[in-house]
PDB file of C-alpha atoms in Angstrom:
ATOM      1  CA  MET J   1      -4.193   3.347  17.701  1.00 68.00           C
ATOM      2  CA  GLY J   2      -3.795   2.983  13.925  1.00 87.00           C
ATOM      3  CA  LYS J   3      -6.340   1.297  11.688  1.00 95.00           C
ATOM      4  CA  ILE J   4      -4.924  -1.442   9.468  1.00 97.00           C
ATOM      5  CA  ILE J   5      -6.571  -1.719   6.052  1.00 97.00           C
ATOM      6  CA  ALA J   6      -5.728  -4.446   3.532  1.00 97.00           C
ATOM      7  CA  ILE J   7      -6.350  -3.628  -0.130  1.00 97.00           C
ATOM      8  CA  ALA J   8      -7.152  -6.964  -1.691  1.00 93.00           C
ATOM      9  CA  ASN J   9      -8.571  -8.638  -4.767  1.00 91.00           C
ATOM     10  CA  GLN J  10      -7.141 -11.832  -6.251  1.00 86.00           C
ATOM     11  CA  LYS J  11      -7.850 -10.477  -9.733  1.00 85.00           C
ATOM     12  CA  GLY J  12      -4.944  -8.566 -11.226  1.00 83.00           C
ATOM     13  CA  GLY J  13      -5.326  -5.216 -12.961  1.00 84.00           C
ATOM     14  CA  VAL J  14      -8.184  -3.870 -10.847  1.00 89.00           C
ATOM     15  CA  GLY J  15      -6.346  -0.802  -9.558  1.00 89.00           C
ATOM     16  CA  LYS J  16      -5.224  -2.349  -6.278  1.00 93.00           C
ATOM     17  CA  THR J  17      -1.697  -0.919  -6.108  1.00 95.00           C
ATOM     18  CA  THR J  18      -2.850   2.379  -7.646  1.00 95.00           C
ATOM     19  CA  THR J  19      -5.377   2.596  -4.806  1.00 96.00           C
ATOM     20  CA  ALA J  20      -2.894   1.579  -2.096  1.00 97.00           C
ATOM     21  CA  VAL J  21      -0.322   4.190  -3.177  1.00 97.00           C
ATOM     22  CA  ASN J  22      -2.706   7.054  -3.870  1.00 97.00           C
ATOM     23  CA  LEU J  23      -5.057   6.506  -0.950  1.00 98.00           C
ATOM     24  CA  ALA J  24      -2.013   6.371   1.367  1.00 97.00           C
ATOM     25  CA  ALA J  25      -0.622   9.577  -0.180  1.00 97.00           C
ATOM     26  CA  ALA J  26      -4.020  11.319   0.004  1.00 97.00           C
ATOM     27  CA  LEU J  27      -4.414  10.409   3.689  1.00 97.00           C
ATOM     28  CA  GLY J  28      -0.917  11.798   4.302  1.00 97.00           C
ATOM     29  CA  VAL J  29      -1.797  15.084   2.575  1.00 97.00           C
ATOM     30  CA  LEU J  30      -4.874  15.267   4.822  1.00 96.00           C
ATOM     31  CA  GLU J  31      -2.475  15.200   7.784  1.00 96.00           C
ATOM     32  CA  LYS J  32      -2.897  11.580   8.785  1.00 96.00           C
ATOM     33  CA  LYS J  33       0.244   9.606   9.611  1.00 97.00           C
ATOM     34  CA  VAL J  34       0.362   6.653   7.232  1.00 97.00           C
ATOM     35  CA  LEU J  35       2.474   3.531   6.777  1.00 98.00           C
ATOM     36  CA  LEU J  36       2.184   1.637   3.488  1.00 98.00           C
ATOM     37  CA  ILE J  37       3.347  -1.982   3.570  1.00 97.00           C
ATOM     38  CA  ASP J  38       4.092  -3.511   0.176  1.00 96.00           C
ATOM     39  CA  ALA J  39       2.989  -7.146   0.501  1.00 94.00           C
ATOM     40  CA  ASP J  40       3.169  -7.916  -3.218  1.00 93.00           C
ATOM     41  CA  PRO J  41       6.341  -9.541  -4.668  1.00 92.00           C
ATOM     42  CA  GLN J  42       5.904  -7.391  -7.799  1.00 92.00           C
ATOM     43  CA  ALA J  43       6.852  -4.439  -5.539  1.00 93.00           C
ATOM     44  CA  ASN J  44       4.874  -1.961  -7.639  1.00 94.00           C
ATOM     45  CA  ALA J  45       3.765   0.069  -4.613  1.00 95.00           C
ATOM     46  CA  SER J  46       7.439   0.532  -3.695  1.00 95.00           C
ATOM     47  CA  SER J  47       8.559   1.617  -7.174  1.00 94.00           C
ATOM     48  CA  GLY J  48       5.394   3.736  -7.480  1.00 94.00           C
ATOM     49  CA  LEU J  49       6.667   5.830  -4.583  1.00 95.00           C
ATOM     50  CA  GLY J  50      10.120   6.307  -6.056  1.00 93.00           C
ATOM     51  CA  ILE J  51      11.950   3.454  -4.347  1.00 93.00           C
ATOM     52  CA  ASN J  52      14.570   1.648  -6.424  1.00 92.00           C
ATOM     53  CA  VAL J  53      13.410  -1.922  -5.837  1.00 89.00           C
ATOM     54  CA  ASP J  54      16.758  -3.407  -6.955  1.00 89.00           C
ATOM     55  CA  GLU J  55      18.464  -1.569  -4.112  1.00 89.00           C
ATOM     56  CA  VAL J  56      16.047  -2.682  -1.398  1.00 89.00           C
ATOM     57  CA  GLU J  57      18.084  -4.737   1.049  1.00 89.00           C
ATOM     58  CA  ALA J  58      15.378  -5.337   3.624  1.00 92.00           C
ATOM     59  CA  GLY J  59      11.603  -5.046   3.584  1.00 93.00           C
ATOM     60  CA  THR J  60       8.417  -7.087   3.868  1.00 94.00           C
ATOM     61  CA  TYR J  61      10.326 -10.367   3.499  1.00 94.00           C
ATOM     62  CA  GLN J  62      12.330  -9.721   6.687  1.00 94.00           C
ATOM     63  CA  LEU J  63       9.196  -8.391   8.379  1.00 95.00           C
ATOM     64  CA  LEU J  64       7.335 -11.675   7.771  1.00 93.00           C
ATOM     65  CA  GLU J  65      10.353 -13.786   8.634  1.00 91.00           C
ATOM     66  CA  HIS J  66      10.724 -11.870  11.919  1.00 92.00           C
ATOM     67  CA  THR J  67      14.464 -11.437  11.244  1.00 93.00           C
ATOM     68  CA  MET J  68      14.160  -7.629  11.539  1.00 94.00           C
ATOM     69  CA  LYS J  69      11.864  -5.333  13.489  1.00 96.00           C
ATOM     70  CA  ALA J  70       9.206  -3.300  11.694  1.00 95.00           C
ATOM     71  CA  GLU J  71      10.668   0.023  12.901  1.00 95.00           C
ATOM     72  CA  ASP J  72      14.039  -0.840  11.323  1.00 95.00           C
ATOM     73  CA  LEU J  73      12.426  -1.525   7.937  1.00 96.00           C
ATOM     74  CA  ILE J  74      10.468   1.728   7.599  1.00 96.00           C
ATOM     75  CA  LEU J  75      11.583   4.205   4.939  1.00 95.00           C
ATOM     76  CA  LYS J  76      10.427   7.806   4.516  1.00 94.00           C
ATOM     77  CA  THR J  77       8.865   8.746   1.173  1.00 93.00           C
ATOM     78  CA  GLU J  78       8.731  12.063  -0.702  1.00 91.00           C
ATOM     79  CA  SER J  79       5.028  12.194   0.118  1.00 93.00           C
ATOM     80  CA  PRO J  80       4.038  14.110   3.291  1.00 95.00           C
ATOM     81  CA  ASN J  81       3.328  11.946   6.369  1.00 96.00           C
ATOM     82  CA  LEU J  82       3.801   8.732   4.377  1.00 97.00           C
ATOM     83  CA  ASP J  83       6.265   5.977   5.294  1.00 97.00           C
ATOM     84  CA  ILE J  84       6.720   2.635   3.555  1.00 96.00           C
ATOM     85  CA  ILE J  85       8.022  -0.862   4.217  1.00 96.00           C
ATOM     86  CA  PRO J  86       9.095  -1.819   0.687  1.00 95.00           C
ATOM     87  CA  ALA J  87       9.009  -5.181  -1.063  1.00 94.00           C
ATOM     88  CA  HIS J  88      11.545  -7.006  -3.190  1.00 86.00           C
ATOM     89  CA  ILE J  89      11.225  -9.939  -5.611  1.00 82.00           C
ATOM     90  CA  ASP J  90      12.590 -12.162  -2.763  1.00 84.00           C
ATOM     91  CA  LEU J  91       9.119 -11.960  -1.264  1.00 88.00           C
ATOM     92  CA  VAL J  92       8.069 -14.645  -3.785  1.00 86.00           C
ATOM     93  CA  ALA J  93       9.826 -17.231  -1.591  1.00 89.00           C
ATOM     94  CA  ILE J  94       8.056 -16.309   1.639  1.00 87.00           C
ATOM     95  CA  GLU J  95       4.972 -18.484   1.067  1.00 84.00           C
ATOM     96  CA  ILE J  96       7.150 -21.610   0.832  1.00 87.00           C
ATOM     97  CA  GLU J  97       9.231 -20.596   3.836  1.00 89.00           C
ATOM     98  CA  LEU J  98       6.249 -19.840   6.062  1.00 85.00           C
ATOM     99  CA  VAL J  99       4.350 -22.997   5.226  1.00 84.00           C
ATOM    100  CA  ASP J 100       5.846 -25.032   8.113  1.00 85.00           C
ATOM    101  CA  GLN J 101       5.692 -22.245  10.703  1.00 84.00           C
ATOM    102  CA  PRO J 102       3.235 -22.877  13.567  1.00 85.00           C
ATOM    103  CA  ASP J 103       1.744 -19.333  13.430  1.00 87.00           C
ATOM    104  CA  ARG J 104       2.145 -18.888   9.699  1.00 91.00           C
ATOM    105  CA  GLU J 105      -1.022 -16.774   9.211  1.00 90.00           C
ATOM    106  CA  ASP J 106      -0.092 -14.525  12.142  1.00 92.00           C
ATOM    107  CA  MET J 107       3.409 -13.434  11.135  1.00 94.00           C
ATOM    108  CA  MET J 108       2.356 -10.032   9.763  1.00 95.00           C
ATOM    109  CA  ARG J 109       0.057  -9.212  12.688  1.00 96.00           C
ATOM    110  CA  ILE J 110       2.758 -10.006  15.251  1.00 96.00           C
ATOM    111  CA  ALA J 111       5.414  -8.083  13.279  1.00 96.00           C
ATOM    112  CA  ILE J 112       3.487  -4.824  12.878  1.00 96.00           C
ATOM    113  CA  ALA J 113       1.866  -4.724  16.342  1.00 95.00           C
ATOM    114  CA  PRO J 114       4.778  -2.671  17.844  1.00 95.00           C
ATOM    115  CA  VAL J 115       4.367   0.172  15.303  1.00 96.00           C
ATOM    116  CA  LYS J 116       0.563   0.212  15.116  1.00 95.00           C
ATOM    117  CA  GLU J 117       0.099   3.146  17.496  1.00 94.00           C
ATOM    118  CA  ASN J 118       2.649   5.300  15.625  1.00 96.00           C
ATOM    119  CA  TYR J 119       0.261   5.682  12.677  1.00 97.00           C
ATOM    120  CA  ASP J 120      -3.326   6.727  11.984  1.00 97.00           C
ATOM    121  CA  TYR J 121      -3.546   4.264   9.086  1.00 97.00           C
ATOM    122  CA  ILE J 122      -1.498   1.282   7.995  1.00 97.00           C
ATOM    123  CA  ILE J 123      -2.293   0.264   4.398  1.00 98.00           C
ATOM    124  CA  LEU J 124      -1.344  -3.204   3.148  1.00 98.00           C
ATOM    125  CA  ASP J 125      -1.034  -3.660  -0.615  1.00 96.00           C
ATOM    126  CA  CYS J 126      -1.798  -7.349  -1.185  1.00 94.00           C
ATOM    127  CA  ALA J 127      -0.605  -9.664  -3.952  1.00 91.00           C
ATOM    128  CA  PRO J 128      -3.185 -10.590  -6.653  1.00 89.00           C
ATOM    129  CA  SER J 129      -3.744 -14.042  -5.173  1.00 85.00           C
ATOM    130  CA  LEU J 130      -5.376 -15.646  -2.163  1.00 83.00           C
ATOM    131  CA  GLY J 131      -2.148 -17.282  -0.937  1.00 87.00           C
ATOM    132  CA  LEU J 132      -0.388 -17.112   2.413  1.00 90.00           C
ATOM    133  CA  LEU J 133       0.797 -13.526   1.852  1.00 92.00           C
ATOM    134  CA  THR J 134      -2.751 -12.227   1.417  1.00 92.00           C
ATOM    135  CA  LEU J 135      -3.934 -14.434   4.283  1.00 92.00           C
ATOM    136  CA  ASN J 136      -1.299 -12.812   6.524  1.00 94.00           C
ATOM    137  CA  ALA J 137      -2.459  -9.352   5.470  1.00 95.00           C
ATOM    138  CA  LEU J 138      -6.128 -10.157   6.153  1.00 95.00           C
ATOM    139  CA  THR J 139      -5.309 -11.703   9.535  1.00 95.00           C
ATOM    140  CA  ALA J 140      -3.356  -8.568  10.515  1.00 96.00           C
ATOM    141  CA  SER J 141      -6.005  -6.092   9.324  1.00 97.00           C
ATOM    142  CA  ASP J 142      -8.984  -4.376  10.900  1.00 96.00           C
ATOM    143  CA  SER J 143     -10.718  -4.136   7.541  1.00 97.00           C
ATOM    144  CA  VAL J 144     -10.374  -4.885   3.843  1.00 96.00           C
ATOM    145  CA  LEU J 145     -10.979  -2.514   0.938  1.00 97.00           C
ATOM    146  CA  ILE J 146     -11.840  -4.264  -2.336  1.00 94.00           C
ATOM    147  CA  PRO J 147     -11.202  -2.468  -5.652  1.00 95.00           C
ATOM    148  CA  ILE J 148     -13.485  -3.568  -8.521  1.00 92.00           C
ATOM    149  CA  GLN J 149     -12.901  -2.393 -12.070  1.00 90.00           C
ATOM    150  CA  CYS J 150     -15.884  -1.150 -14.055  1.00 87.00           C
ATOM    151  CA  GLU J 151     -15.448  -3.750 -16.778  1.00 84.00           C
ATOM    152  CA  TYR J 152     -16.949  -7.001 -18.010  1.00 79.00           C
ATOM    153  CA  PHE J 153     -16.440  -9.860 -15.491  1.00 80.00           C
ATOM    154  CA  ALA J 154     -16.048  -7.236 -12.734  1.00 78.00           C
ATOM    155  CA  LEU J 155     -17.842  -9.402 -10.181  1.00 79.00           C
ATOM    156  CA  GLU J 156     -16.153 -12.622 -11.287  1.00 80.00           C
ATOM    157  CA  GLY J 157     -14.017 -13.988  -8.479  1.00 78.00           C
ATOM    158  CA  LEU J 158     -15.579 -11.629  -5.943  1.00 84.00           C
ATOM    159  CA  GLY J 159     -17.539 -14.494  -4.391  1.00 83.00           C
ATOM    160  CA  LYS J 160     -14.291 -16.400  -3.872  1.00 84.00           C
ATOM    161  CA  LEU J 161     -12.681 -13.387  -2.183  1.00 86.00           C
ATOM    162  CA  LEU J 162     -15.714 -12.859   0.067  1.00 88.00           C
ATOM    163  CA  ASN J 163     -15.577 -16.562   1.047  1.00 88.00           C
ATOM    164  CA  THR J 164     -11.885 -16.185   1.899  1.00 87.00           C
ATOM    165  CA  ILE J 165     -12.698 -13.126   4.023  1.00 91.00           C
ATOM    166  CA  LYS J 166     -15.444 -15.102   5.774  1.00 91.00           C
ATOM    167  CA  SER J 167     -13.100 -17.984   6.581  1.00 90.00           C
ATOM    168  CA  VAL J 168     -10.429 -15.537   7.850  1.00 90.00           C
ATOM    169  CA  GLN J 169     -13.124 -14.012  10.092  1.00 93.00           C
ATOM    170  CA  ASN J 170     -14.076 -17.464  11.383  1.00 92.00           C
ATOM    171  CA  LEU J 171     -10.586 -18.908  11.851  1.00 90.00           C
ATOM    172  CA  HIS J 172      -8.042 -16.129  12.353  1.00 90.00           C
ATOM    173  CA  ASN J 173      -9.511 -12.670  12.794  1.00 93.00           C
ATOM    174  CA  ASN J 174     -13.114 -12.282  13.884  1.00 93.00           C
ATOM    175  CA  ASN J 175     -12.709  -8.486  13.975  1.00 93.00           C
ATOM    176  CA  LEU J 176     -12.080  -8.222  10.224  1.00 95.00           C
ATOM    177  CA  ASP J 177     -14.615  -5.911   8.554  1.00 93.00           C
ATOM    178  CA  ILE J 178     -15.221  -5.042   4.929  1.00 94.00           C
ATOM    179  CA  GLU J 179     -14.235  -1.373   4.695  1.00 95.00           C
ATOM    180  CA  GLY J 180     -15.976  -1.123   1.360  1.00 95.00           C
ATOM    181  CA  LEU J 181     -15.975  -1.888  -2.351  1.00 95.00           C
ATOM    182  CA  LEU J 182     -14.283   0.712  -4.514  1.00 96.00           C
ATOM    183  CA  LEU J 183     -15.242   1.079  -8.166  1.00 94.00           C
ATOM    184  CA  THR J 184     -12.187   1.850 -10.324  1.00 94.00           C
ATOM    185  CA  MET J 185     -11.402   2.551 -14.003  1.00 92.00           C
ATOM    186  CA  TYR J 186     -14.804   4.140 -14.542  1.00 92.00           C
ATOM    187  CA  ASP J 187     -15.516   5.729 -17.912  1.00 89.00           C
ATOM    188  CA  SER J 188     -18.799   7.634 -17.911  1.00 86.00           C
ATOM    189  CA  ARG J 189     -19.018   7.390 -21.733  1.00 88.00           C
ATOM    190  CA  LEU J 190     -19.286   3.603 -21.637  1.00 86.00           C
ATOM    191  CA  ARG J 191     -22.626   1.966 -21.049  1.00 89.00           C
ATOM    192  CA  LEU J 192     -20.799  -1.036 -19.570  1.00 87.00           C
ATOM    193  CA  SER J 193     -19.169   1.135 -16.875  1.00 89.00           C
ATOM    194  CA  ASN J 194     -22.562   2.476 -15.846  1.00 89.00           C
ATOM    195  CA  GLN J 195     -24.058  -1.025 -15.826  1.00 88.00           C
ATOM    196  CA  VAL J 196     -21.287  -2.293 -13.521  1.00 88.00           C
ATOM    197  CA  VAL J 197     -21.807   0.635 -11.118  1.00 89.00           C
ATOM    198  CA  GLU J 198     -25.534  -0.153 -11.033  1.00 89.00           C
ATOM    199  CA  GLU J 199     -24.947  -3.881 -10.546  1.00 86.00           C
ATOM    200  CA  VAL J 200     -22.414  -3.455  -7.724  1.00 88.00           C
ATOM    201  CA  ASN J 201     -24.605  -0.910  -5.915  1.00 87.00           C
ATOM    202  CA  GLN J 202     -27.572  -3.241  -6.272  1.00 86.00           C
ATOM    203  CA  HIS J 203     -25.731  -6.344  -4.995  1.00 84.00           C
ATOM    204  CA  PHE J 204     -23.746  -4.605  -2.272  1.00 87.00           C
ATOM    205  CA  GLU J 205     -25.967  -1.805  -1.097  1.00 83.00           C
ATOM    206  CA  GLY J 206     -24.338   0.204   1.680  1.00 88.00           C
ATOM    207  CA  LEU J 207     -20.982  -1.504   1.160  1.00 91.00           C
ATOM    208  CA  THR J 208     -19.811   0.537  -1.830  1.00 93.00           C
ATOM    209  CA  PHE J 209     -17.832   3.772  -1.511  1.00 95.00           C
ATOM    210  CA  LYS J 210     -19.601   6.838  -2.913  1.00 95.00           C
ATOM    211  CA  THR J 211     -16.309   7.885  -4.503  1.00 96.00           C
ATOM    212  CA  ILE J 212     -15.673   6.276  -7.884  1.00 94.00           C
ATOM    213  CA  ILE J 213     -12.163   6.270  -9.398  1.00 95.00           C
ATOM    214  CA  GLN J 214     -12.357   7.411 -13.004  1.00 94.00           C
ATOM    215  CA  ARG J 215     -10.082   6.408 -15.849  1.00 91.00           C
ATOM    216  CA  ASN J 216      -7.384   9.047 -15.978  1.00 90.00           C
ATOM    217  CA  VAL J 217      -4.242   9.285 -18.132  1.00 92.00           C
ATOM    218  CA  ARG J 218      -2.297  11.177 -15.449  1.00 94.00           C
ATOM    219  CA  LEU J 219      -3.129   8.433 -12.948  1.00 93.00           C
ATOM    220  CA  SER J 220      -1.585   5.839 -15.294  1.00 92.00           C
ATOM    221  CA  GLU J 221       1.505   7.985 -15.874  1.00 94.00           C
ATOM    222  CA  ALA J 222       2.335   8.797 -12.234  1.00 94.00           C
ATOM    223  CA  PRO J 223       3.932   5.408 -11.243  1.00 93.00           C
ATOM    224  CA  SER J 224       6.496   5.628 -14.070  1.00 93.00           C
ATOM    225  CA  TYR J 225       7.763   8.826 -12.412  1.00 94.00           C
ATOM    226  CA  GLY J 226       7.839   7.156  -8.982  1.00 93.00           C
ATOM    227  CA  GLU J 227       5.221   9.566  -7.657  1.00 94.00           C
ATOM    228  CA  SER J 228       1.718   9.403  -6.256  1.00 94.00           C
ATOM    229  CA  ILE J 229      -0.916  11.182  -8.337  1.00 95.00           C
ATOM    230  CA  ILE J 230      -1.042  13.952  -5.726  1.00 95.00           C
ATOM    231  CA  ASN J 231       2.682  14.702  -6.121  1.00 94.00           C
ATOM    232  CA  TYR J 232       2.583  14.186  -9.880  1.00 94.00           C
ATOM    233  CA  ASP J 233      -0.479  16.244 -10.774  1.00 94.00           C
ATOM    234  CA  ALA J 234      -2.485  17.612  -7.847  1.00 94.00           C
ATOM    235  CA  ALA J 235      -5.045  19.202 -10.190  1.00 94.00           C
ATOM    236  CA  SER J 236      -5.875  15.986 -12.065  1.00 94.00           C
ATOM    237  CA  LYS J 237      -9.123  14.050 -11.872  1.00 95.00           C
ATOM    238  CA  GLY J 238      -7.222  11.103 -10.348  1.00 94.00           C
ATOM    239  CA  SER J 239      -5.903  13.287  -7.535  1.00 96.00           C
ATOM    240  CA  GLU J 240      -9.386  14.674  -6.907  1.00 96.00           C
ATOM    241  CA  ASN J 241     -10.849  11.129  -6.786  1.00 97.00           C
ATOM    242  CA  TYR J 242      -8.308   9.789  -4.284  1.00 97.00           C
ATOM    243  CA  LEU J 243      -8.575  12.858  -2.021  1.00 97.00           C
ATOM    244  CA  SER J 244     -12.336  12.343  -2.071  1.00 97.00           C
ATOM    245  CA  LEU J 245     -11.864   8.653  -1.152  1.00 97.00           C
ATOM    246  CA  ALA J 246      -9.474   9.581   1.692  1.00 97.00           C
ATOM    247  CA  ASN J 247     -11.997  12.111   3.032  1.00 96.00           C
ATOM    248  CA  GLU J 248     -14.770   9.525   2.827  1.00 96.00           C
ATOM    249  CA  LEU J 249     -12.619   6.999   4.703  1.00 96.00           C
ATOM    250  CA  ILE J 250     -11.691   9.511   7.437  1.00 95.00           C
ATOM    251  CA  LEU J 251     -15.335  10.505   7.866  1.00 94.00           C
ATOM    252  CA  LYS J 252     -16.404   6.863   8.063  1.00 92.00           C
ATOM    253  CA  ASN J 253     -13.819   6.128  10.753  1.00 90.00           C
ATOM    254  CA  SER J 254     -14.216   9.268  12.852  1.00 86.00           C
TER     255      SER J 254
END
């Protein structure tokens, strides 16, 4: 039975999609069968894996609308053992369309249940908001991984996200766990980066991943080539970091 992990933070620019794409690719390289679901209307996870978003005819929108089955929406990627359900800009409209549905928070969970046992991990890349799309992802997930950038205001908004997670646990999904907090964009030369690491570890002892994602030029370049960091530059620091994170996750869940 696959484990469903939502990657969420309502703050933009924290390395959420970078983490979704590269963690999924790293798990695939480590011989886990992975499905990445792009639940962000910006569709960056899809384009980051080489999918031409303008040519996507069906994806997460149809999945949430229940007009197509999950298995008919899955595409293979160039990355070993990694499949994707892509997104398209149409996904913007889904929040308005779901608002009157009786089980509106449950649409994702119901839609992906038939494919859950085909994968070791299903990764959901959430939109940078706490709207109905993210709520659907959290309701469908077993756990949530929260990326936090090592910058000023890093913890701002985290309380709001943790409150949302708590209310999802109370109302829709009492099995939802926090998989962990992941520190991203770390620069060891900056005192601020080190302060943030210290602060997060202090506030959230035992909840933070040991792996820290460092700032890395190759990591920033990879999406423009439609490749994960592992395909783009397997020897880079970014690749090393995400393989380490994938190993840590596997160990934690074994």
